Coordinates of C-alpha atoms in Angstrom, one line a residue:
M373 CA 8.6 23.6 82.1
K374 CA 10.7 20.9 80.5
K375 CA 7.6 19.4 78.9
I376 CA 6.5 22.7 77.5
C377 CA 10.0 23.2 76.0
V378 CA 10.0 19.7 74.5
I379 CA 6.5 20.3 72.9
L380 CA 7.6 23.7 71.5
S381 CA 10.8 22.1 70.1
V382 CA 8.7 19.4 68.3
L383 CA 6.3 22.0 66.9
I384 CA 9.2 24.0 65.5
I385 CA 10.7 20.9 63.9
L386 CA 7.4 19.9 62.4
A387 CA 6.3 23.4 61.3
P388 CA 7.3 23.0 57.6
S389 CA 5.4 19.7 57.3
I390 CA 2.4 21.1 59.1
L391 CA 2.4 24.2 56.8
Y392 CA 2.4 22.1 53.6
A393 CA 0.6 19.0 54.9
D394 CA -2.2 19.7 52.4
D395 CA 0.3 19.7 49.5
P396 CA 0.1 16.3 47.9
L397 CA 3.0 17.0 45.5
N398 CA 5.4 18.2 48.3
L399 CA 6.7 21.1 46.1
G400 CA 9.8 23.0 47.2
A401 CA 8.5 26.3 45.8
K402 CA 6.6 28.8 48.0
T403 CA 3.8 29.3 45.5
A404 CA 2.7 27.3 42.5
I405 CA -0.2 26.7 40.1
L406 CA -1.2 24.3 37.4
I407 CA -3.9 25.2 34.9
N408 CA -5.5 23.9 31.8
A409 CA -4.0 26.1 29.1
E410 CA -7.2 26.1 27.0
T411 CA -9.8 26.6 29.7
G412 CA -7.9 28.4 32.4
D413 CA -9.3 25.8 34.9
V414 CA -7.1 25.6 38.0
L415 CA -6.1 22.0 38.5
Y416 CA -3.6 22.4 41.4
S417 CA -2.4 25.3 43.4
K418 CA -0.2 26.2 46.4
E419 CA -0.8 29.8 47.7
P420 CA -1.7 31.0 44.2
D421 CA -2.7 34.5 45.3
K422 CA 0.3 35.2 47.4
K423 CA 2.1 38.3 46.2
M424 CA 5.6 37.5 45.0
F425 CA 8.5 39.0 43.1
P426 CA 8.3 37.7 39.5
A427 CA 11.9 38.4 38.3
S428 CA 12.2 37.9 34.5
T429 CA 8.9 36.1 34.1
T430 CA 7.7 39.7 33.9
K431 CA 9.0 39.7 30.3
I432 CA 6.1 37.4 29.2
L433 CA 3.8 40.4 29.6
T434 CA 6.3 42.8 28.0
A435 CA 6.6 40.5 25.0
I436 CA 3.0 40.1 24.3
I437 CA 2.3 43.8 24.6
A438 CA 5.2 44.5 22.2
I439 CA 3.9 41.9 19.6
E440 CA 0.4 43.4 19.7
N441 CA 1.6 47.0 19.4
S442 CA 4.3 46.8 16.7
K443 CA 5.5 45.0 13.6
L444 CA 8.3 42.4 13.7
D445 CA 10.3 44.2 11.0
E446 CA 9.9 47.6 12.8
K447 CA 13.2 49.3 13.4
V448 CA 14.0 50.2 17.0
H449 CA 16.6 52.9 17.7
I450 CA 18.6 52.6 20.9
D451 CA 18.8 55.9 22.9
N452 CA 21.8 57.1 24.9
E453 CA 20.4 56.1 28.3
T454 CA 19.1 52.5 27.7
P455 CA 22.5 50.7 27.5
S456 CA 23.8 52.2 30.7
G457 CA 23.0 51.1 34.2
I458 CA 21.1 47.9 33.2
D459 CA 21.9 45.1 35.7
G460 CA 21.7 41.4 34.9
N461 CA 21.4 39.7 31.5
N462 CA 21.9 41.9 28.5
I463 CA 23.0 41.9 24.9
A464 CA 25.3 44.9 25.2
L465 CA 23.1 47.4 23.3
E466 CA 24.9 50.5 22.2
P467 CA 23.7 54.1 21.8
G468 CA 22.5 54.7 18.3
E469 CA 22.2 51.0 17.5
V470 CA 19.3 50.0 15.3
L471 CA 17.7 46.5 15.6
S472 CA 14.4 45.0 14.5
M473 CA 11.6 44.4 16.9
N474 CA 11.9 40.7 16.0
D475 CA 15.6 40.7 17.2
L476 CA 14.8 42.5 20.4
L477 CA 11.9 40.1 21.2
H478 CA 14.2 37.1 20.8
A479 CA 16.8 38.8 23.0
L480 CA 14.1 39.4 25.6
M481 CA 12.6 35.9 25.7
I482 CA 15.6 33.7 24.9
E483 CA 18.6 35.5 26.4
S484 CA 16.4 37.3 28.9
A485 CA 18.1 40.6 28.1
N486 CA 17.1 43.4 30.4
D487 CA 18.4 46.1 28.1
A488 CA 16.2 44.8 25.3
A489 CA 13.2 45.0 27.6
V490 CA 13.9 48.7 28.3
A491 CA 14.4 49.4 24.6
I492 CA 11.1 47.8 23.7
A493 CA 9.3 49.7 26.4
K494 CA 10.6 53.1 25.3
H495 CA 9.9 52.3 21.6
I496 CA 6.3 51.3 22.4
S497 CA 5.3 53.9 25.0
G498 CA 8.1 56.5 25.1
S499 CA 9.2 55.7 28.6
V500 CA 9.3 52.8 31.1
E501 CA 6.7 54.6 33.3
N502 CA 4.2 54.8 30.4
F503 CA 4.9 51.2 29.4
S504 CA 4.3 50.1 33.0
K505 CA 0.8 51.6 32.9
L506 CA 0.2 49.7 29.7
M507 CA 1.4 46.5 31.4
N508 CA -1.0 46.9 34.4
D509 CA -3.9 47.7 32.1
K510 CA -3.2 44.6 30.0
A511 CA -2.7 42.4 33.1
K512 CA -6.1 43.4 34.5
D513 CA -7.8 42.7 31.1
L514 CA -6.3 39.2 31.2
G515 CA -7.7 38.5 34.7
A516 CA -4.6 39.3 36.8
K517 CA -6.1 40.3 40.1
N518 CA -3.1 41.1 42.4
S519 CA -0.3 42.4 40.2
N520 CA 1.6 45.6 40.1
F521 CA 4.2 45.9 37.3
L522 CA 6.7 48.8 37.5
N523 CA 9.2 47.9 34.9
P524 CA 9.4 45.7 31.7
N525 CA 12.2 43.3 32.9
G526 CA 11.4 42.3 36.5
L527 CA 14.5 43.8 38.1
P528 CA 14.1 44.2 41.9
D529 CA 11.6 46.7 43.2
E530 CA 9.7 46.0 46.4
N531 CA 6.4 47.2 44.8
H532 CA 6.9 45.1 41.6
T533 CA 4.8 42.1 42.4
T534 CA 2.5 39.5 41.0
T535 CA 1.1 36.0 41.9
A536 CA 1.3 32.5 40.5
Y537 CA -2.4 32.8 39.4
D538 CA -1.9 36.1 37.7
L539 CA 1.2 34.9 35.8
A540 CA -0.7 31.8 34.7
M541 CA -3.5 33.9 33.2
I542 CA -1.0 36.1 31.4
A543 CA 0.9 33.1 30.1
K544 CA -2.3 31.4 29.0
Y545 CA -3.1 34.4 26.8
A546 CA 0.4 34.9 25.5
M547 CA 0.6 31.3 24.3
T548 CA -2.4 31.8 22.1
N549 CA -0.3 34.2 20.0
D550 CA 1.6 32.3 17.2
V551 CA 4.5 34.8 17.1
F552 CA 5.0 34.6 20.9
K553 CA 4.7 30.9 21.0
K554 CA 7.3 30.4 18.2
I555 CA 9.8 32.6 19.9
V556 CA 9.6 31.0 23.4
G557 CA 9.8 27.5 21.9
K558 CA 13.3 28.2 20.5
T559 CA 16.6 27.1 22.1
S560 CA 18.8 29.6 20.2
Y561 CA 18.7 32.6 17.9
T562 CA 21.3 34.7 16.1
I563 CA 21.1 38.4 15.7
D564 CA 22.9 39.5 12.6
P565 CA 25.6 42.3 12.7
T566 CA 24.1 45.8 13.1
N567 CA 25.3 49.3 12.4
K568 CA 27.1 49.2 15.8
K569 CA 28.1 45.5 16.0
S570 CA 30.3 43.8 13.4
E571 CA 29.8 40.3 14.8
P572 CA 26.6 38.4 15.2
R573 CA 25.1 37.8 18.6
V574 CA 24.2 34.2 19.4
L575 CA 21.5 33.9 22.0
K576 CA 21.0 30.7 24.1
S577 CA 17.8 29.8 25.9
Q578 CA 17.7 29.8 29.7
N579 CA 14.8 27.3 29.8
K580 CA 16.4 23.9 30.4
L581 CA 13.0 22.1 30.0
L582 CA 13.5 22.6 26.3
F583 CA 16.9 21.0 25.8
S584 CA 18.9 19.8 28.9
D585 CA 19.8 16.1 29.3
N586 CA 21.2 16.8 32.8
K587 CA 19.6 14.5 35.3
I588 CA 17.3 15.4 38.2
T589 CA 15.5 13.2 40.7
V590 CA 11.7 13.2 40.5
D591 CA 9.8 10.9 42.8
N592 CA 12.9 8.7 43.3
K593 CA 13.5 8.4 39.6
S594 CA 16.5 10.0 37.7
V595 CA 15.1 11.8 34.6
P596 CA 16.4 14.4 32.2
I597 CA 15.5 18.0 32.9
K598 CA 14.0 18.2 29.4
Y599 CA 10.3 17.4 29.5
D600 CA 8.6 15.9 26.5
G601 CA 6.0 18.3 25.0
V602 CA 7.3 21.5 26.7
N603 CA 7.1 24.4 24.3
G604 CA 8.1 27.4 26.4
I605 CA 8.0 29.8 28.1
K606 CA 10.2 31.8 30.6
T607 CA 12.6 31.5 33.5
G608 CA 13.5 34.2 36.1
Y609 CA 15.9 34.8 38.9
T610 CA 16.9 37.6 41.3
I611 CA 18.1 37.2 44.9
A612 CA 14.8 38.5 46.2
A613 CA 12.6 36.5 43.8
Q614 CA 14.8 33.3 43.9
Q615 CA 14.2 30.8 41.0
C616 CA 11.0 31.4 39.0
L617 CA 9.6 29.5 36.1
V618 CA 6.6 29.6 33.9
A619 CA 6.3 26.5 31.6
S620 CA 3.9 25.3 29.0
V621 CA 3.4 21.7 27.8
D622 CA 1.4 20.4 24.8
K623 CA 1.2 16.6 24.6
N624 CA -1.3 14.0 23.7
N625 CA -3.8 16.8 22.7
H626 CA -3.7 18.3 26.1
K627 CA -2.2 21.6 27.1
Y628 CA -1.2 22.8 30.6
I629 CA 0.7 25.7 32.1
S630 CA 2.6 25.7 35.3
V631 CA 4.0 28.5 37.4
I632 CA 6.6 28.2 40.1
L633 CA 7.7 31.2 42.2
S634 CA 10.4 31.4 44.8
S635 CA 12.1 28.0 44.5
D636 CA 15.8 27.1 44.3
S637 CA 18.0 25.9 41.5
T638 CA 17.7 22.3 42.7
N639 CA 13.9 22.1 43.0
I640 CA 12.7 24.4 40.3
Y641 CA 12.7 21.8 37.5
V642 CA 11.7 19.0 39.9
D643 CA 8.6 21.0 40.8
I644 CA 7.6 21.5 37.2
H645 CA 8.1 17.8 36.5
K646 CA 5.8 17.0 39.4
L647 CA 3.1 19.3 38.3
F648 CA 3.1 18.1 34.7
N649 CA 3.3 14.5 35.8
F650 CA 0.3 15.1 38.1
A651 CA -1.6 16.5 35.1
F652 CA -0.9 13.6 32.7
K653 CA -1.1 10.8 35.2
N654 CA -4.0 11.8 37.5
L655 CA -6.3 14.0 35.5
K656 CA -8.7 12.2 33.1
P657 CA -9.7 14.7 30.5
V658 CA -13.1 14.0 29.0
K659 CA -13.8 15.4 25.5
F660 CA -16.8 17.6 25.7
V661 CA -17.1 18.9 22.2
R662 CA -15.3 17.9 19.0
K663 CA -13.7 20.0 16.3
N664 CA -16.2 20.7 13.4
D665 CA -19.2 19.6 15.4
F666 CA -22.3 21.6 14.4
I667 CA -23.3 24.4 16.8
D668 CA -26.0 26.5 15.2
N669 CA -27.2 28.3 12.1
V670 CA -26.9 32.1 12.6
P671 CA -28.9 34.3 10.3
I672 CA -27.0 36.8 8.1
S673 CA -28.2 39.4 5.6
N674 CA -27.2 39.8 1.9
G675 CA -25.1 36.6 1.8
S676 CA -25.1 33.8 -0.7
S677 CA -26.5 31.8 2.2
K678 CA -29.2 32.9 4.7
F679 CA -27.2 31.5 7.6
I680 CA -23.7 31.1 8.9
T681 CA -23.2 27.4 9.7
C682 CA -21.2 27.6 13.0
V683 CA -18.9 24.7 14.0
Y684 CA -16.2 24.3 16.7
A685 CA -12.7 25.3 15.7
N686 CA -11.1 22.9 18.2
D687 CA -11.9 20.0 20.6
F688 CA -12.7 21.0 24.2
Y689 CA -11.8 18.8 27.1
N690 CA -13.1 18.9 30.6
D691 CA -10.3 17.7 32.9
N692 CA -11.8 18.8 36.2
G693 CA -13.0 15.6 37.8
N694 CA -15.3 17.6 40.1
I695 CA -17.4 18.9 37.2
S696 CA -19.5 16.5 35.1
N697 CA -20.2 17.3 31.5
D698 CA -23.9 17.4 32.3
N699 CA -23.3 20.4 34.5
I700 CA -21.5 22.5 31.9
K701 CA -23.5 25.2 30.2
K702 CA -22.7 26.3 26.6
T703 CA -23.2 29.9 25.4
L704 CA -22.7 31.0 21.8
V705 CA -21.3 34.5 21.4
I706 CA -21.1 35.8 17.8
N707 CA -18.7 38.6 17.0
K708 CA -20.2 42.0 16.5
N709 CA -20.1 43.7 13.1
L710 CA -19.4 40.6 11.0
K711 CA -18.9 41.7 7.4
L712 CA -19.2 39.7 4.2
P713 CA -17.4 37.9 2.6
I714 CA -16.9 35.2 5.3
A715 CA -14.4 32.5 4.5
K716 CA -14.6 28.9 5.4
G717 CA -12.8 28.4 8.7
Q718 CA -13.0 32.1 9.6
V719 CA -13.5 32.8 13.3
V720 CA -17.0 34.3 13.8
G721 CA -17.4 34.0 17.5
K722 CA -16.8 31.7 20.4
V723 CA -18.6 29.3 22.8
N724 CA -18.2 29.9 26.5
F725 CA -18.4 26.9 28.8
E726 CA -19.8 27.6 32.3
A727 CA -20.0 25.6 35.5
N728 CA -21.0 26.8 38.9
D729 CA -21.6 30.3 37.5
K730 CA -18.0 30.5 36.3
I731 CA -16.6 30.4 32.8
I732 CA -14.2 27.4 32.8
G733 CA -13.2 27.8 29.2
S734 CA -14.0 28.7 25.6
V735 CA -13.6 27.5 22.1
N736 CA -13.5 29.6 18.9
V737 CA -16.4 29.2 16.5
V738 CA -15.7 29.1 12.7
S739 CA -17.9 29.2 9.6
Y740 CA -18.3 25.8 7.9
S741 CA -18.4 27.3 4.4
D742 CA -17.7 30.4 2.3
I743 CA -20.4 33.1 2.2
V744 CA -20.1 35.9 -0.3
Y745 CA -22.0 39.1 -0.6
Q746 CA -25.1 39.0 -2.8
N747 CA -27.4 41.9 -3.8
S748 CA -30.6 41.3 -1.9
I749 CA -33.0 42.0 -4.9
L750 CA -31.1 39.6 -7.2
K751 CA -30.8 37.1 -4.4
N752 CA -34.6 37.2 -3.8
I753 CA -35.3 36.7 -7.5
K754 CA -32.8 33.9 -7.7
S755 CA -34.2 32.3 -4.5
Y756 CA -37.8 32.7 -5.9
F757 CA -37.0 30.9 -9.1
I758 CA -34.9 28.2 -7.4
H759 CA -37.7 27.3 -5.0
K760 CA -40.5 27.8 -7.6
W761 CA -39.2 25.0 -9.8
W762 CA -42.6 24.4 -11.4
I763 CA -42.4 27.9 -13.0
W764 CA -39.2 26.8 -14.7
F765 CA -41.0 23.7 -15.9
I766 CA -43.9 25.6 -17.4
L767 CA -41.7 28.2 -18.9
S768 CA -39.6 25.5 -20.5
L769 CA -42.7 23.9 -22.0
I770 CA -43.9 27.2 -23.4
L771 CA -40.5 27.9 -24.8
F772 CA -40.4 24.5 -26.4
R773 CA -43.9 24.9 -28.0
L774 CA -42.9 28.4 -29.2
C775 CA -39.8 27.0 -30.8
V776 CA -41.8 24.1 -32.5
S777 CA -44.4 26.6 -33.8
I778 CA -41.7 28.9 -35.2
I779 CA -40.0 25.9 -36.9
N780 CA -43.4 24.8 -38.3
V781 CA -44.3 28.2 -39.6
S782 CA -40.8 28.5 -41.1
R783 CA -41.3 25.2 -42.9
R784 CA -44.7 26.3 -44.2
M785 CA -43.3 29.5 -45.5
N786 CA -40.5 27.7 -47.3
K787 CA -42.9 25.3 -48.9
L788 CA -45.2 28.1 -50.0
K789 CA -42.3 30.0 -51.5
T790 CA -41.2 26.8 -53.3
L791 CA -44.8 26.3 -54.6
N792 CA -45.1 29.9 -55.8
A793 CA -41.8 29.6 -57.6
K794 CA -42.9 26.5 -59.4
Q795 CA -46.2 28.1 -60.4
K796 CA -44.5 31.1 -61.7
R797 CA -42.1 29.0 -63.9
L798 CA -45.1 27.2 -65.3
R799 CA -46.9 30.4 -66.2
D800 CA -43.8 31.8 -67.8
S801 CA -43.3 28.6 -69.9
K802 CA -47.0 28.8 -71.2
N803 CA -46.7 32.4 -72.2
K804 CA -43.7 31.6 -74.4

């Protein structure tokens, strides 16, 4: 009996290390993921599909929906209900206050204001419930497989859940939007006085990866929390969710996104450092295609050119060591209903990269040159004469001979007139 008890005691003590024995990074978070921000390729994961509480990382989805469904200078009117009963971070919105969508988006993503999230949701969809439906539809479109969003700010609800994988897919998409990317990369922002506030509101970022010189210990080394190349995106915390963080890094022409869910204040930034260090130290990205490399000539009607010369808009890297470049299939997809004119550098489609029957990434395709509309009849005539150069040569010879003949005839006529005039003068002189 004693032996059994001793064995059970040892198993209990070793349980955590057994549970995470396959975790080479020894992360403190319950779930985590690291992806290539351009391809979506999963480079590391720890229970990525486990349903978790996302806390304020929910606001990533709220923000991108708002950006795509409104204008930044759009005026948002605060109703009587929104300012009351909002827990957690807020910017003290007042009934009847009017702010721009731009100000509310900065409050949402920099200050993590829960009242701003509700104001945005009501402005876009009329109610939090309707906005939640929009959130879930958008999440599914972006590849989120196990999410259920019930509010725009991530405040506790036992049915408001997502996964590390789903948040990574949402973040990957959001970071392709220039407006979103610019906002989440800021460390501060000032909202000017409004019709209800006489003083400006100064917002401070919650994401210490962007600015903090405080030290943490990562792999026995003391380093600043600030991580070189980090350009966003969102922190989160509730008692139920614990510390959550979605982070993006863009360094040395490589882009990665990490998601940490259910960590603690000590380990949250350590875990992110470990994930990004793993990406930059251990992954060996191989350039698969280069920006401006030729792809194909795609026929187009009624243009100044018969074809759109398609080239890559960006480089594409394969940083999955398990997939060789030889095993990656390329598929060109041209946008439907392309209309002339087409400008040089205009996106006209994309190339999907597939491996093992799965799309591992894509790169936009752009036109290499300007193409303007040209009437097909005039174009055909022009094309005919350009390509039938010998006709131009013969016509030029004929025209030259014609001009010479006209000149010669003109000279003869002038000589004849001169001769006739002389003869007339002679006759006139004899008659006198």
